[in-house]
Coordinates of C-alpha atoms in Angstrom, one line a residue:
M1 CA 14.7 -99.0 -65.8
S2 CA 13.5 -99.9 -69.3
L3 CA 11.6 -102.9 -70.4
N4 CA 13.7 -105.9 -71.6
C5 CA 12.9 -108.0 -74.7
N6 CA 11.0 -110.7 -72.7
E7 CA 8.9 -108.1 -70.8
I8 CA 8.0 -106.5 -74.1
N9 CA 6.8 -109.8 -75.5
L10 CA 4.7 -110.5 -72.4
I11 CA 3.1 -107.1 -72.6
L12 CA 2.2 -107.5 -76.3
D13 CA 0.8 -111.0 -75.6
E14 CA -1.5 -109.6 -72.9
L15 CA -2.6 -106.6 -75.0
D16 CA -3.8 -108.9 -77.9
L17 CA -4.2 -105.9 -80.2
T18 CA -4.5 -107.7 -83.5
G19 CA -7.9 -106.7 -85.1
A20 CA -8.3 -103.7 -82.8
F21 CA -9.1 -100.2 -84.2
I22 CA -7.3 -97.0 -83.2
Q23 CA -10.2 -94.7 -82.2
E24 CA -8.2 -91.7 -80.8
I25 CA -4.7 -90.5 -80.4
V26 CA -3.5 -88.1 -77.6
Q27 CA 0.0 -86.7 -77.0
P28 CA 0.2 -85.0 -73.6
G29 CA 3.9 -84.2 -74.0
Y30 CA 6.8 -84.4 -76.4
D31 CA 7.9 -87.8 -75.1
T32 CA 4.5 -89.5 -74.6
I33 CA 1.7 -90.6 -76.8
A34 CA -1.4 -92.7 -76.2
F35 CA -3.5 -94.8 -78.6
Y36 CA -7.1 -95.4 -77.6
T37 CA -8.0 -98.7 -79.2
Y38 CA -11.2 -100.8 -79.4
K39 CA -12.0 -104.4 -80.4
E40 CA -14.8 -106.7 -79.6
G41 CA -14.5 -107.4 -75.9
G42 CA -13.4 -104.0 -74.7
A43 CA -11.3 -100.9 -75.1
Q44 CA -7.7 -100.3 -74.1
T45 CA -5.5 -97.2 -73.8
I46 CA -2.0 -98.0 -75.0
L47 CA 0.6 -95.7 -73.5
I48 CA 4.0 -95.3 -75.3
S49 CA 6.6 -93.4 -73.3
T50 CA 10.1 -92.4 -74.7
A51 CA 11.0 -90.4 -71.6
Q52 CA 14.3 -91.1 -69.9
N53 CA 13.9 -93.6 -67.0
S54 CA 10.4 -94.3 -68.2
I55 CA 10.7 -95.9 -71.7
R56 CA 7.9 -98.4 -72.1
I57 CA 4.7 -99.6 -73.9
N58 CA 1.8 -100.8 -71.8
S59 CA -1.9 -100.4 -71.3
T60 CA -3.1 -97.9 -68.7
E61 CA -6.3 -97.1 -67.0
K62 CA -5.2 -93.6 -66.0
K63 CA -6.7 -90.6 -67.7
I64 CA -4.2 -89.1 -70.2
P65 CA -4.3 -85.2 -70.0
K66 CA -4.5 -83.4 -73.2
N67 CA -1.9 -80.8 -74.1
K68 CA -3.2 -77.2 -74.5
K69 CA -1.6 -76.8 -77.9
P70 CA -1.8 -79.7 -80.3
L71 CA 1.6 -81.2 -81.0
R72 CA 3.0 -81.8 -84.4
F73 CA 3.4 -85.6 -84.2
M74 CA -0.1 -86.1 -82.7
E75 CA -1.7 -84.1 -85.5
F76 CA 0.2 -86.2 -88.1
C77 CA -0.9 -89.5 -86.5
R78 CA -4.5 -88.3 -86.3
S79 CA -4.5 -87.6 -90.0
R80 CA -2.9 -90.9 -91.0
I81 CA -3.3 -93.5 -88.2
K82 CA -6.6 -92.6 -86.5
G83 CA -9.3 -95.1 -87.6
C84 CA -6.8 -97.7 -88.7
R85 CA -7.1 -101.4 -88.0
I86 CA -4.1 -103.1 -86.3
N87 CA -3.3 -106.0 -88.5
S88 CA -0.3 -107.3 -86.5
I89 CA 1.9 -106.2 -83.7
S90 CA 5.1 -107.9 -82.5
Q91 CA 8.7 -107.4 -81.4
I92 CA 11.4 -107.7 -84.1
G93 CA 13.3 -110.6 -82.7
L94 CA 14.6 -109.6 -79.3
E95 CA 15.6 -106.1 -80.5
R96 CA 13.2 -104.1 -78.3
I97 CA 11.6 -102.6 -81.4
V98 CA 7.9 -103.1 -81.8
K99 CA 6.6 -103.4 -85.3
M100 CA 2.9 -102.5 -85.7
E101 CA 1.2 -102.9 -89.1
V102 CA -2.0 -100.9 -89.6
S103 CA -4.3 -100.2 -92.4
R104 CA -7.6 -98.4 -93.3
R105 CA -10.0 -98.5 -96.1
V106 CA -10.1 -95.4 -98.2
S107 CA -12.7 -94.4 -100.8
I108 CA -11.8 -92.2 -103.7
K109 CA -13.8 -90.9 -106.7
E110 CA -12.0 -91.7 -110.0
K111 CA -12.0 -88.7 -112.3
P112 CA -12.9 -89.0 -116.0
N113 CA -9.9 -90.4 -117.8
E114 CA -8.6 -90.0 -121.3
K115 CA -10.6 -92.9 -122.6
Y116 CA -13.9 -91.3 -121.3
N117 CA -13.0 -88.1 -123.1
Q118 CA -12.5 -90.0 -126.4
I119 CA -15.9 -91.7 -126.0
K120 CA -17.6 -88.4 -125.2
L121 CA -16.2 -86.8 -128.4
A122 CA -17.2 -89.8 -130.5
S123 CA -20.8 -89.8 -129.1
S124 CA -21.1 -86.1 -129.8
A125 CA -19.8 -86.5 -133.4
F126 CA -22.2 -89.4 -134.2
N127 CA -25.1 -88.1 -132.1
L128 CA -25.1 -91.2 -129.9
S129 CA -26.9 -91.6 -126.7
N130 CA -24.9 -90.4 -123.6
T131 CA -26.2 -93.2 -121.4
A132 CA -23.2 -95.4 -121.7
V133 CA -20.9 -92.4 -121.3
S134 CA -22.5 -91.1 -118.1
N135 CA -22.3 -94.6 -116.6
S136 CA -18.5 -94.5 -116.9
R137 CA -18.1 -90.9 -116.0
I138 CA -17.2 -91.0 -112.3
K139 CA -17.0 -94.1 -110.1
E140 CA -16.0 -94.7 -106.5
E141 CA -13.1 -97.0 -105.8
E142 CA -11.8 -98.3 -102.5
Y143 CA -8.3 -99.3 -101.6
D144 CA -6.2 -100.0 -98.4
E145 CA -3.8 -97.5 -97.0
N146 CA -1.1 -99.5 -95.2
Y147 CA 1.3 -98.1 -92.6
I148 CA 4.0 -99.5 -90.4
I149 CA 4.7 -98.0 -87.0
Y150 CA 8.1 -98.8 -85.4
I151 CA 8.3 -98.2 -81.7
K152 CA 11.9 -98.1 -80.6
L153 CA 12.3 -98.8 -76.8
W154 CA 16.0 -98.2 -76.6
N155 CA 17.7 -96.1 -73.9
N156 CA 18.7 -92.7 -75.2
A157 CA 17.4 -93.5 -78.6
A158 CA 13.7 -94.2 -78.1
N159 CA 11.4 -93.1 -80.9
V160 CA 8.1 -93.7 -82.7
I161 CA 8.5 -93.9 -86.5
V162 CA 5.6 -94.0 -89.0
C163 CA 6.5 -95.5 -92.4
N164 CA 4.7 -96.6 -95.5
E165 CA 4.8 -100.2 -96.8
E166 CA 8.3 -99.6 -98.3
N167 CA 9.7 -98.3 -95.0
L168 CA 9.8 -94.8 -96.3
I169 CA 9.6 -92.6 -93.2
L170 CA 6.5 -90.3 -93.2
D171 CA 7.1 -88.7 -89.8
T172 CA 8.7 -89.4 -86.4
M173 CA 8.1 -88.4 -82.8
Y174 CA 11.8 -87.2 -82.6
R175 CA 13.5 -86.0 -85.7
R176 CA 17.1 -87.3 -85.6
P177 CA 19.0 -86.6 -88.8
E178 CA 22.2 -88.2 -87.5
R179 CA 20.3 -91.5 -87.3
K180 CA 18.4 -90.8 -90.5
E181 CA 15.1 -90.8 -88.6
V182 CA 13.6 -88.0 -90.5
K183 CA 10.9 -87.7 -93.2
D184 CA 11.7 -89.2 -96.6
E185 CA 14.5 -91.4 -95.3
I186 CA 14.3 -95.2 -95.5
F187 CA 14.1 -96.8 -92.1
T188 CA 16.1 -100.0 -91.9
P189 CA 15.0 -102.2 -88.9
P190 CA 17.8 -104.2 -87.4
A191 CA 18.1 -107.9 -88.2
P192 CA 16.8 -110.1 -85.3
A193 CA 19.6 -111.2 -83.0
P194 CA 20.7 -114.8 -83.4
E195 CA 20.4 -115.4 -79.6
K196 CA 18.0 -118.2 -78.8
L197 CA 14.9 -117.6 -76.7
P198 CA 16.0 -119.9 -73.7
Q199 CA 19.3 -118.0 -73.5
A200 CA 17.5 -114.7 -73.6
E201 CA 15.1 -115.7 -70.9
E202 CA 18.0 -116.5 -68.5
K203 CA 19.8 -113.3 -69.4
F204 CA 16.7 -111.0 -69.4
P205 CA 14.2 -112.3 -66.9
V206 CA 10.8 -110.9 -66.5
R207 CA 10.4 -108.9 -63.3
E208 CA 8.5 -110.6 -60.5
H209 CA 4.9 -109.4 -60.1
P210 CA 2.0 -110.3 -57.9
E211 CA 0.2 -113.5 -58.9
G212 CA -3.2 -112.9 -60.6
E213 CA -2.1 -109.4 -61.7
T214 CA -1.4 -108.7 -65.4
F215 CA 2.1 -107.6 -66.2
N216 CA 0.7 -104.6 -68.0
H217 CA -1.0 -103.4 -64.7
F218 CA 2.1 -104.1 -62.7
I219 CA 4.3 -102.1 -65.1
D220 CA 1.9 -99.2 -65.2
S221 CA 1.8 -99.1 -61.4
W222 CA 5.6 -99.5 -61.1
Y223 CA 6.4 -96.6 -63.4
S224 CA 3.7 -94.4 -61.8
E225 CA 5.4 -94.9 -58.4
H226 CA 9.1 -95.0 -59.4
A227 CA 9.8 -93.5 -62.8
Q228 CA 7.4 -90.7 -62.5
T229 CA 8.8 -89.8 -59.1
M230 CA 12.3 -89.5 -60.6
S231 CA 11.0 -87.4 -63.5
R232 CA 8.9 -85.3 -61.1
E233 CA 12.1 -84.5 -59.1
A234 CA 13.9 -83.5 -62.3
L235 CA 11.0 -81.3 -63.4
L236 CA 10.8 -79.6 -59.9
E237 CA 14.5 -78.8 -60.2
K238 CA 13.9 -77.3 -63.6
A239 CA 10.9 -75.4 -62.1
E240 CA 13.0 -74.0 -59.2
K241 CA 15.6 -72.8 -61.7
W242 CA 12.9 -71.1 -63.8
Y243 CA 11.4 -69.6 -60.7
S244 CA 14.7 -68.2 -59.3
T245 CA 15.7 -66.7 -62.7
N246 CA 12.4 -65.0 -63.2
K247 CA 12.1 -63.8 -59.6
N248 CA 15.6 -62.2 -59.7
K249 CA 14.7 -60.4 -62.9
K250 CA 11.4 -59.1 -61.6
E251 CA 12.8 -58.1 -58.3
S252 CA 15.6 -56.2 -60.0
A253 CA 13.2 -54.4 -62.3
L254 CA 11.0 -53.5 -59.3
K255 CA 14.1 -52.1 -57.4
N256 CA 15.0 -50.0 -60.3
L257 CA 11.5 -48.6 -60.6
E258 CA 11.4 -47.8 -56.8
E259 CA 14.8 -46.0 -57.0
K260 CA 13.5 -44.0 -59.9
M261 CA 10.4 -43.1 -57.9
E262 CA 12.6 -41.8 -55.1
R263 CA 14.4 -39.5 -57.6
Y264 CA 11.0 -38.3 -58.9
K265 CA 9.8 -37.3 -55.4
N266 CA 12.0 -34.2 -55.6
C267 CA 10.6 -33.2 -58.9
G268 CA 9.1 -30.1 -57.3
Q269 CA 12.6 -28.7 -56.9
L270 CA 12.8 -28.5 -60.7
K271 CA 9.9 -26.1 -60.8
H272 CA 11.4 -24.1 -57.9
Q273 CA 14.7 -23.7 -59.8
G274 CA 12.9 -22.5 -62.9
D275 CA 11.2 -19.8 -60.7
L276 CA 14.6 -18.8 -59.3
I277 CA 16.1 -18.4 -62.8
L278 CA 13.3 -16.1 -63.8
S279 CA 13.6 -14.1 -60.6
Y280 CA 17.3 -13.6 -60.9
A281 CA 17.5 -13.3 -64.7
Y282 CA 19.5 -10.1 -64.4
K283 CA 22.3 -12.1 -62.7
I284 CA 22.9 -14.5 -65.6
D285 CA 26.4 -14.2 -66.9
R286 CA 26.7 -15.1 -70.6
D287 CA 30.1 -16.7 -69.8
S288 CA 29.1 -18.8 -66.8
K289 CA 27.4 -22.2 -66.7
F290 CA 25.9 -21.5 -63.3
L291 CA 23.5 -19.0 -61.8
E292 CA 24.5 -18.1 -58.2
C293 CA 21.6 -16.7 -56.3
E294 CA 19.9 -16.7 -52.9
D295 CA 17.1 -19.2 -52.4
F296 CA 14.1 -17.2 -51.1
E297 CA 12.7 -20.3 -49.4
S298 CA 15.8 -21.5 -47.5
G299 CA 17.7 -18.2 -47.4
K300 CA 20.8 -20.1 -48.6
T301 CA 23.0 -19.2 -51.6
I302 CA 22.8 -21.9 -54.2
K303 CA 24.1 -22.6 -57.7
I304 CA 21.8 -23.6 -60.6
V305 CA 23.1 -25.2 -63.8
I306 CA 22.2 -23.2 -66.9
D307 CA 23.0 -23.0 -70.5
P308 CA 24.8 -19.6 -71.0
K309 CA 23.8 -19.6 -74.7
K310 CA 20.1 -19.5 -73.8
S311 CA 18.1 -16.7 -72.3
A312 CA 16.6 -16.8 -68.8
Q313 CA 13.2 -17.7 -70.2
E314 CA 14.6 -20.6 -72.3
N315 CA 16.6 -22.0 -69.3
A316 CA 13.5 -21.7 -67.1
A317 CA 11.4 -23.4 -69.7
E318 CA 13.8 -26.3 -69.8
Y319 CA 13.4 -26.8 -66.0
Y320 CA 9.6 -26.5 -66.3
K321 CA 9.6 -29.1 -69.1
N322 CA 11.6 -31.5 -67.0
Y323 CA 9.3 -30.9 -64.0
K324 CA 6.2 -31.8 -66.1
K325 CA 7.9 -34.8 -67.5
A326 CA 8.8 -35.9 -63.9
V327 CA 5.3 -35.4 -62.7
S328 CA 3.8 -37.4 -65.6
G329 CA 6.5 -40.0 -65.2
S330 CA 5.8 -40.5 -61.5
E331 CA 2.2 -41.3 -62.3
D332 CA 3.3 -43.9 -64.8
L333 CA 5.9 -45.2 -62.4
L334 CA 3.2 -45.9 -59.8
R335 CA 1.4 -48.0 -62.3
D336 CA 4.6 -49.8 -63.4
I337 CA 5.6 -50.5 -59.8
E338 CA 2.1 -52.0 -59.1
N339 CA 2.4 -54.0 -62.3
A340 CA 5.8 -55.3 -61.2
K341 CA 4.5 -56.3 -57.8
E342 CA 1.5 -58.1 -59.4
G343 CA 4.0 -59.9 -61.7
L344 CA 5.8 -61.2 -58.7
R345 CA 2.6 -62.3 -57.1
Q346 CA 1.6 -64.2 -60.2
L347 CA 5.0 -65.8 -60.5
E348 CA 4.7 -67.0 -56.9
K349 CA 1.2 -68.3 -57.5
Q350 CA 2.3 -70.2 -60.6
Y351 CA 5.3 -71.7 -58.9
N352 CA 3.2 -72.9 -56.0
K353 CA 0.8 -74.5 -58.5
I354 CA 3.7 -76.4 -60.1
I355 CA 5.3 -77.6 -56.9
N356 CA 1.9 -78.8 -55.5
E357 CA 1.2 -80.8 -58.7
E358 CA 1.8 -84.5 -58.4
N359 CA 1.4 -85.5 -62.0
P360 CA 4.8 -85.1 -63.9
I361 CA 3.0 -84.7 -67.2
K362 CA 1.0 -81.8 -65.8
I363 CA 4.2 -80.2 -64.4
E364 CA 5.8 -80.5 -67.8
Q365 CA 2.8 -78.8 -69.4
L366 CA 2.8 -76.0 -66.9
L367 CA 6.5 -75.4 -67.4
R368 CA 6.1 -75.4 -71.1
T369 CA 3.3 -72.8 -70.8
E370 CA 5.4 -70.6 -68.6
T371 CA 8.7 -71.0 -70.5
L372 CA 8.9 -68.9 -73.6
P373 CA 10.2 -70.5 -76.9
K374 CA 13.8 -69.7 -77.7
Q375 CA 12.9 -67.4 -80.5
Q376 CA 10.9 -65.3 -78.1
Q377 CA 13.6 -65.4 -75.4
K378 CA 16.1 -63.9 -77.8
K379 CA 13.6 -61.2 -78.5
N380 CA 14.3 -61.0 -82.2
H381 CA 11.7 -58.3 -82.7
P382 CA 11.5 -54.7 -81.7
G383 CA 8.9 -53.3 -79.2
L384 CA 7.2 -55.2 -76.5
A385 CA 5.6 -58.6 -76.4
F386 CA 2.8 -59.9 -74.2
T387 CA 1.5 -63.5 -73.7
I388 CA -2.1 -63.4 -72.5
N389 CA -4.2 -66.6 -72.3
D390 CA -2.0 -68.2 -75.0
W391 CA -2.4 -65.2 -77.3
Y392 CA 0.8 -63.4 -78.4
L393 CA 0.7 -59.6 -78.7
L394 CA 3.3 -57.3 -80.2
V395 CA 3.4 -53.6 -79.5
G396 CA 5.4 -50.9 -81.3
R397 CA 6.1 -47.7 -79.4
D398 CA 7.3 -45.4 -82.1
A399 CA 7.4 -45.1 -85.9
N400 CA 10.6 -47.2 -86.2
E401 CA 9.2 -50.1 -84.1
N402 CA 5.9 -49.9 -85.9
D403 CA 7.5 -50.1 -89.3
E404 CA 9.9 -52.9 -88.3
L405 CA 7.1 -55.0 -86.9
L406 CA 4.9 -54.4 -89.9
R407 CA 7.7 -55.3 -92.4
H408 CA 9.2 -58.4 -90.8
H409 CA 7.3 -59.8 -87.8
V410 CA 3.6 -60.0 -88.7
R411 CA 1.6 -61.8 -91.3
G412 CA -1.6 -61.2 -93.3
D413 CA -4.0 -62.9 -90.8
D414 CA -2.6 -61.1 -87.8
M415 CA -4.8 -58.4 -86.3
W416 CA -3.7 -54.7 -86.3
L417 CA -5.0 -52.0 -83.9
H418 CA -4.4 -48.3 -83.7
V419 CA -5.9 -45.2 -82.0
R420 CA -7.8 -42.9 -84.2
D421 CA -6.7 -39.2 -84.7
Y422 CA -3.7 -39.6 -82.3
S423 CA -0.1 -40.7 -83.0
G424 CA 0.9 -43.8 -81.1
G425 CA 2.1 -47.4 -81.3
Y426 CA 0.7 -50.3 -83.4
V427 CA -0.6 -53.3 -81.5
F428 CA -0.6 -56.7 -83.3
I429 CA -2.5 -59.8 -82.2
K430 CA -0.8 -62.9 -83.7
A431 CA -3.2 -65.2 -85.4
R432 CA -3.9 -68.7 -84.2
K433 CA -5.0 -71.3 -86.7
G434 CA -8.7 -72.0 -86.4
K435 CA -9.2 -69.4 -83.6
T436 CA -11.1 -66.1 -83.6
V437 CA -9.7 -63.3 -81.4
P438 CA -11.9 -63.3 -78.3
L439 CA -13.4 -60.0 -77.0
D440 CA -11.2 -59.9 -73.9
I441 CA -8.0 -60.1 -75.9
L442 CA -9.3 -57.4 -78.3
L443 CA -10.1 -55.1 -75.4
T444 CA -6.7 -55.8 -73.8
A445 CA -5.0 -55.0 -77.1
G446 CA -7.1 -51.8 -77.4
N447 CA -6.0 -50.7 -73.9
L448 CA -2.4 -51.3 -74.8
A449 CA -2.8 -49.2 -78.0
V450 CA -4.3 -46.4 -75.9
Y451 CA -1.6 -46.6 -73.3
Y452 CA 1.2 -46.3 -75.9
S453 CA -0.4 -43.3 -77.6
K454 CA -1.0 -39.6 -77.1
A455 CA -4.5 -40.4 -76.1
R456 CA -3.4 -42.0 -72.8
K457 CA -5.1 -39.4 -70.6
N458 CA -8.5 -39.5 -72.5
T459 CA -11.5 -41.0 -70.8
K460 CA -12.9 -42.3 -74.1
V461 CA -10.9 -43.3 -77.1
D462 CA -11.8 -44.4 -80.6
L463 CA -9.7 -47.1 -82.3
Y464 CA -9.8 -49.0 -85.5
Y465 CA -8.7 -52.5 -86.2
T466 CA -8.3 -54.8 -89.2
H467 CA -6.2 -57.7 -90.5
V468 CA -2.6 -56.9 -91.6
K469 CA -3.4 -58.0 -95.2
Y470 CA -5.8 -55.0 -95.5
L471 CA -3.1 -52.4 -94.7
R472 CA -1.5 -50.4 -97.5
R473 CA 1.6 -48.2 -97.0
A474 CA 1.0 -44.5 -97.6
K475 CA 2.9 -43.5 -100.8
N476 CA 5.7 -41.0 -99.9
G477 CA 4.3 -40.9 -96.4
P478 CA 6.2 -40.9 -93.1
K479 CA 7.9 -44.1 -91.9
G480 CA 5.4 -46.7 -90.6
L481 CA 2.3 -44.8 -91.9
V482 CA -0.4 -47.1 -93.3
I483 CA -3.9 -46.7 -94.8
P484 CA -6.3 -49.4 -93.6
S485 CA -9.2 -50.9 -95.4
Q486 CA -12.1 -53.1 -94.2
E487 CA -11.4 -51.7 -90.8
K488 CA -13.8 -51.9 -87.8
N489 CA -14.3 -49.3 -85.1
L490 CA -13.8 -49.9 -81.4
C491 CA -14.6 -47.3 -78.7
I492 CA -13.2 -48.0 -75.2
S493 CA -12.8 -46.4 -71.9
P494 CA -9.3 -47.2 -70.6
D495 CA -9.5 -49.9 -68.0
E496 CA -6.8 -49.7 -65.3
E497 CA -7.4 -53.2 -64.1
L498 CA -7.3 -54.7 -67.5
L499 CA -4.1 -52.8 -68.3
K500 CA -2.5 -53.9 -65.0
K501 CA -3.2 -57.5 -65.8
A502 CA -1.8 -57.2 -69.3
M503 CA 1.4 -55.5 -68.0
S504 CA 2.0 -58.5 -65.6
C505 CA 2.0 -60.8 -68.7
Q506 CA 4.8 -58.9 -70.5
A507 CA 7.3 -61.4 -72.0
L508 CA 10.8 -60.9 -70.8

């Protein structure tokens, strides 16, 4: 249930924001923003919600949780609106659009102008004193930056729009091209409705609220109990769908790994068949695709598939090769199975955390953290991806994937890691603005680089790392080969626990 025009007027009257300063701006979600204001007499937190079933503006005493990642509109408002004085705030007629005019004093240094340059040349030519010139060189000037914030409290079309004095849109909470609510468009506020106030009061009455309680406090409590309950139920439905989808995928992957492990349990039979081929080499018929012989362990006559074009030694070598691959693969499978089980445990833990959370804003933040962006869901990059503590890692497993990642999916400030003296995959740590790669992420990336290289079995491995912008392609070299500069060394002992934790964070 949204606020009606008379309720909005009552809320604005109680807020009495004219002359207040906007000290801080917090946006906990895509549909909610809070202005922390102060004026002589006290501070107020103004909450603006554009969420369905919860569209409103009111003061709140509840703590507004911060979003892990700063959102676009909040960053814009902080750069333009933070520190502004609220000159006026009112509803446009009875249209449920709040118009808030704000301004701030800005100081600038005026650069030397053309007139100053002419004076300087004249003084130089006639050997005049530079005193008068220096006084007019650079001076500080102050002016007011004025903005208009339109807060639309309409069902299915709520928005917060920041404009300049000419109503040119600078940015919006929601970008809606079909309504021309995007940057550089002109926002045209509706003309006030001709309906008179007494008629509107009868048609849109203010909700009854306890005597002695402000309407702001009543609205904040009402939406906390009702609208948030509705939004929490919708979010929990979304969480259940997310949980079911991911659980099915992880369980299916685990089942495939366990079935593969069952097949690998009989890998000793491959070595035994290789031994039989060498023992009965004289029986190999160059025209037959089978070797029929007596198994000296069971005493039964068996048939072994062979390549008639190859010798007994070559056929046996092929069986030995498959045996070694199966033995090595079974070791890796045990790790992959454990990682898959750990992934299921982490999924269960995260789901329990979501369903036990009472605050819908927190639930939305948790879901946003666990739900990958669409561009990552489509997996428009080769190799593997890992999301670890908000850091995004890309791993190439062969020369083709390394080259493709390097050419099209990483940038100059991203970090690159590779094992020294061994062939293997490239690991990239995607850069985050204003953040330095922490040691635990660097070590995790190093372990991934070792795992996807020929140095996997080593107890100590040397790696080097540098930024992508310091990589140079080797002229006429193999695909994906690069020559790093300004690289740093990293020596690690492969950490099973760290690798297991990283594998559980693999993006689907």
